[in-house]
Structure formats: C-alpha cells, structure tokens
Coordinates of C-alpha atoms in Angstrom, one line a residue:
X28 CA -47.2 -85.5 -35.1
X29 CA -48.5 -84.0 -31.6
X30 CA -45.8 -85.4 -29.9
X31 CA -43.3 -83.7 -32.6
X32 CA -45.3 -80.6 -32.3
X33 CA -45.0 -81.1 -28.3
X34 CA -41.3 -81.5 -28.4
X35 CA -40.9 -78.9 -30.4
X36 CA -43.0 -76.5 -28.6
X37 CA -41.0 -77.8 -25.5
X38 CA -37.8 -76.9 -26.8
X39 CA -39.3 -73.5 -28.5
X40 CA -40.3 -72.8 -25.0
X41 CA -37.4 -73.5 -23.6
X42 CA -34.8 -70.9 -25.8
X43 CA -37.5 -68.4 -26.0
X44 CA -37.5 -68.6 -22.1
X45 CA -33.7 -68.9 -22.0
X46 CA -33.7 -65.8 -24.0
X47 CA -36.0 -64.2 -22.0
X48 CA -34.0 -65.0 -18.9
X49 CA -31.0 -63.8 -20.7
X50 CA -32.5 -60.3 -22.0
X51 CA -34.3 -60.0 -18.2
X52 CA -30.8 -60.7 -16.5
X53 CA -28.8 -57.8 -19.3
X54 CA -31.6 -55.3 -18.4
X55 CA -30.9 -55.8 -14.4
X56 CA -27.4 -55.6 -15.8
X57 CA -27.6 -52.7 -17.5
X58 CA -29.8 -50.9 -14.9
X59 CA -27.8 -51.9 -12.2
X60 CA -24.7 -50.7 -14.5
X61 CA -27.0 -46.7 -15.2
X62 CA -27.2 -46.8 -11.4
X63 CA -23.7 -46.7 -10.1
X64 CA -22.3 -44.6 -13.5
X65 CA -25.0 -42.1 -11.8
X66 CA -23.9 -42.8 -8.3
X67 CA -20.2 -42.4 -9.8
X68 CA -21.4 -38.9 -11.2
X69 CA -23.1 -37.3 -8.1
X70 CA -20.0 -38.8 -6.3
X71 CA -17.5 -36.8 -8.7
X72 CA -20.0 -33.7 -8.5
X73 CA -20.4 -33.7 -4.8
X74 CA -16.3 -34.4 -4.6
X75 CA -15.7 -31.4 -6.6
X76 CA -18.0 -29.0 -5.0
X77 CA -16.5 -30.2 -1.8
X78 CA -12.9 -29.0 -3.5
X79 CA -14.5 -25.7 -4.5
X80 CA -15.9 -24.6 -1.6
X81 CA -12.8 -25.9 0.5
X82 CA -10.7 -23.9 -1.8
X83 CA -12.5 -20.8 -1.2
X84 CA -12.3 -21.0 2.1
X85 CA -8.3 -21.7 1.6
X86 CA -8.4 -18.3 0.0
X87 CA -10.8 -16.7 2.6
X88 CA -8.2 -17.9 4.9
X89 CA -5.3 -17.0 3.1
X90 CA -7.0 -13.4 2.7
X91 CA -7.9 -12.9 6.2
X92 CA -4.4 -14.2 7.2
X93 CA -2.8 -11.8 4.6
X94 CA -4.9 -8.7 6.3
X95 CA -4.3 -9.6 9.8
X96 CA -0.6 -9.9 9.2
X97 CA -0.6 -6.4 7.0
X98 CA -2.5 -4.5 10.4
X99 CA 0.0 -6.2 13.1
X100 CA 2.9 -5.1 11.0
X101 CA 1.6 -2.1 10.6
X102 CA 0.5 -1.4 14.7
X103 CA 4.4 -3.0 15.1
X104 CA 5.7 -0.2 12.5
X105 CA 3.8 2.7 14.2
X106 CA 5.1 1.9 17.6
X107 CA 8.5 1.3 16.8
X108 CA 8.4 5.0 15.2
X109 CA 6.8 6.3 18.0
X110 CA 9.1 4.7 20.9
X111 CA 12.1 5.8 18.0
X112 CA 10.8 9.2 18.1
X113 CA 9.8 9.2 22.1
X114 CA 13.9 8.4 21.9
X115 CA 14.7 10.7 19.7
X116 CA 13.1 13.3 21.4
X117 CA 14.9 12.9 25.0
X118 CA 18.4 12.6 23.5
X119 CA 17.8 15.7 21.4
X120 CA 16.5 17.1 25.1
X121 CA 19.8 15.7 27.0
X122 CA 22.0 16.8 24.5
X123 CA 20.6 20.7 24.4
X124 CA 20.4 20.7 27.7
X125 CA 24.7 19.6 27.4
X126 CA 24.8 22.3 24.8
X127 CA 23.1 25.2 27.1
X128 CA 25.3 24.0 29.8
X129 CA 28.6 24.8 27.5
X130 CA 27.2 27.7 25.8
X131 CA 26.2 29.3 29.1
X132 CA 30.3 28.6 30.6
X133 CA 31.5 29.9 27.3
X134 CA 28.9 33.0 27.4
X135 CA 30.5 33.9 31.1
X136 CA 34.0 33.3 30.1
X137 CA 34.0 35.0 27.1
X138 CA 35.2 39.1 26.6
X139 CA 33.0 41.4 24.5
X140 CA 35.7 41.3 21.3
X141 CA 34.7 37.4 21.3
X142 CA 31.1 38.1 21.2
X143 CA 31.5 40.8 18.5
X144 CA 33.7 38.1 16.6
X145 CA 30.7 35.7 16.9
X146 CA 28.3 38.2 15.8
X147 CA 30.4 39.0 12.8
X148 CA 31.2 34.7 12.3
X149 CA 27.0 34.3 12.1
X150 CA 26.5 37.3 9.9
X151 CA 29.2 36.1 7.4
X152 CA 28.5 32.3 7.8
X153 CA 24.8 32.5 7.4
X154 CA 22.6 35.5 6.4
X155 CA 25.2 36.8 3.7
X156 CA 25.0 33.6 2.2
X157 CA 21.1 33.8 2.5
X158 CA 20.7 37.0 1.6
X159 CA 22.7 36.1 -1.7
X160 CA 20.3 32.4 -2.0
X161 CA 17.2 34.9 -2.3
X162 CA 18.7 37.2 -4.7
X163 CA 19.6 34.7 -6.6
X164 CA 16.0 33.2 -6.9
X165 CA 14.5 36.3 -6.8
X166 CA 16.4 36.8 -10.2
X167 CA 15.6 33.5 -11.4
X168 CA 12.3 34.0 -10.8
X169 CA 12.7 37.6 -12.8
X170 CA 14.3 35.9 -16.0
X171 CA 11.4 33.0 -15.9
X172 CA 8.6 35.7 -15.8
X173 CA 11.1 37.8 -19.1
X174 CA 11.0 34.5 -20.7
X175 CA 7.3 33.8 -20.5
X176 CA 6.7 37.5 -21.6
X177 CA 8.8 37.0 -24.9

C-alpha cells in the first residue's frame, strides 16, 4: 500500500507540477502579452501627439506663409501704384507743358473778337450751367426743409 500511495503521490506530483508549470508559463504569457498592449498604447499615444503637434506646426507654417505672402503683395501693390502714379504724374506734366505750348501760339495768334468769343464759349459752357446746378439744389434743398416742416 506505500508503494500505491508512492505512485500515486508520484503521479499527483507530477500533474500538480505540470499544472503549475502550465499556470506559471500563461502568467509570463499573459504578462508578457499586458506589456506590449501597453507598449502598443504609449506607441499609438506618442504617434499621435507626434501628428498633433506636427500638424500645428503645418498650420503655424501655413499661417506664417499666408501673412508673409499678404505683406509682399501688399509692399508689390503700393509700389506699383506709386511708380503708376510717379507715371502718371510726368505725362500729365509733359502733356500741360504741350498744352501751354499751343495755348500760348493760339493766345498770340488770335484777335480780340476770338478772345471775346472764348470768354462768352466758357461763360455759356460752364458757369450758366453751374449757376443753374446750384439753383437747382438750392431749391431742392428748400422743398426738403418745406417737407420736414409739414
């Protein structure tokens, strides 16, 4: 009956320790498993902080781009208006200084009943019609103030 008991406690020992083995091996297992899903996760974290931060500098970028683009257009605008209007400004000097010239040779060449006709051309081309321009608003203006009144 020892020996029975002896075998018995043999072959106890051995699936208890074969089970023990077993369960020791799944824990590393499992462990081992914990450790890389937490690896994985810090891995996916650090990945997606990388990804934010690289996106806002994308946008800083994309910002600082946008201004610097905006101000060179802008100093490109202002000195194409000023070399237009530096232009500008000499033909308008060239051409009065043509128009002086012909207005001076038409001045000598011309009698006093041509002058009196330009007079009298100005008079009739531009202050009558002036003259009637603020009478008319000046009436306006009268028959707005009437209507407020009433």
């Amino acid at each position: 009956e020892e020996f029975i008991d002896s075998v018995l406690q043999t072959y106890e020992g051995e699936a208890i320790s074969d089970v023990v083995d077993f369960l020791s091996k799944e824990l590393i297992r499992l462990q081992e498993e914990r450790r890389i899903e937490a690896f994985a996760i810090l891995a996916e974290r650090n990945r997606r902080l990388r990804e934010a931060e690289e996106s806002g500098l994308r946008q800083l970028l994309k910002m600082t781009q946008n201004t610097v683009d905006t101000y060179l257009e802008d100093i490109i605008l202002d000195s194409m208006n000023e070399c237009a209007s530096e232009q500008a400004r000499i033909e308008i000097q060239e051409k009065a200084v043509k128009i002086n010239e012909i207005a001076n040779e038409i001045e000598q060449r011309r009698t006093q009943f041509e002058s009196e006709g330009i007079v009298a051309e100005l008079v009739h081309g531009f202050l009558i019609p002036e003259i009637a321009k603020q009478e008319s608003r000046a009436k306006g203006s009268f028959l707005d103030f009437q209507l407020i009144l009433y």
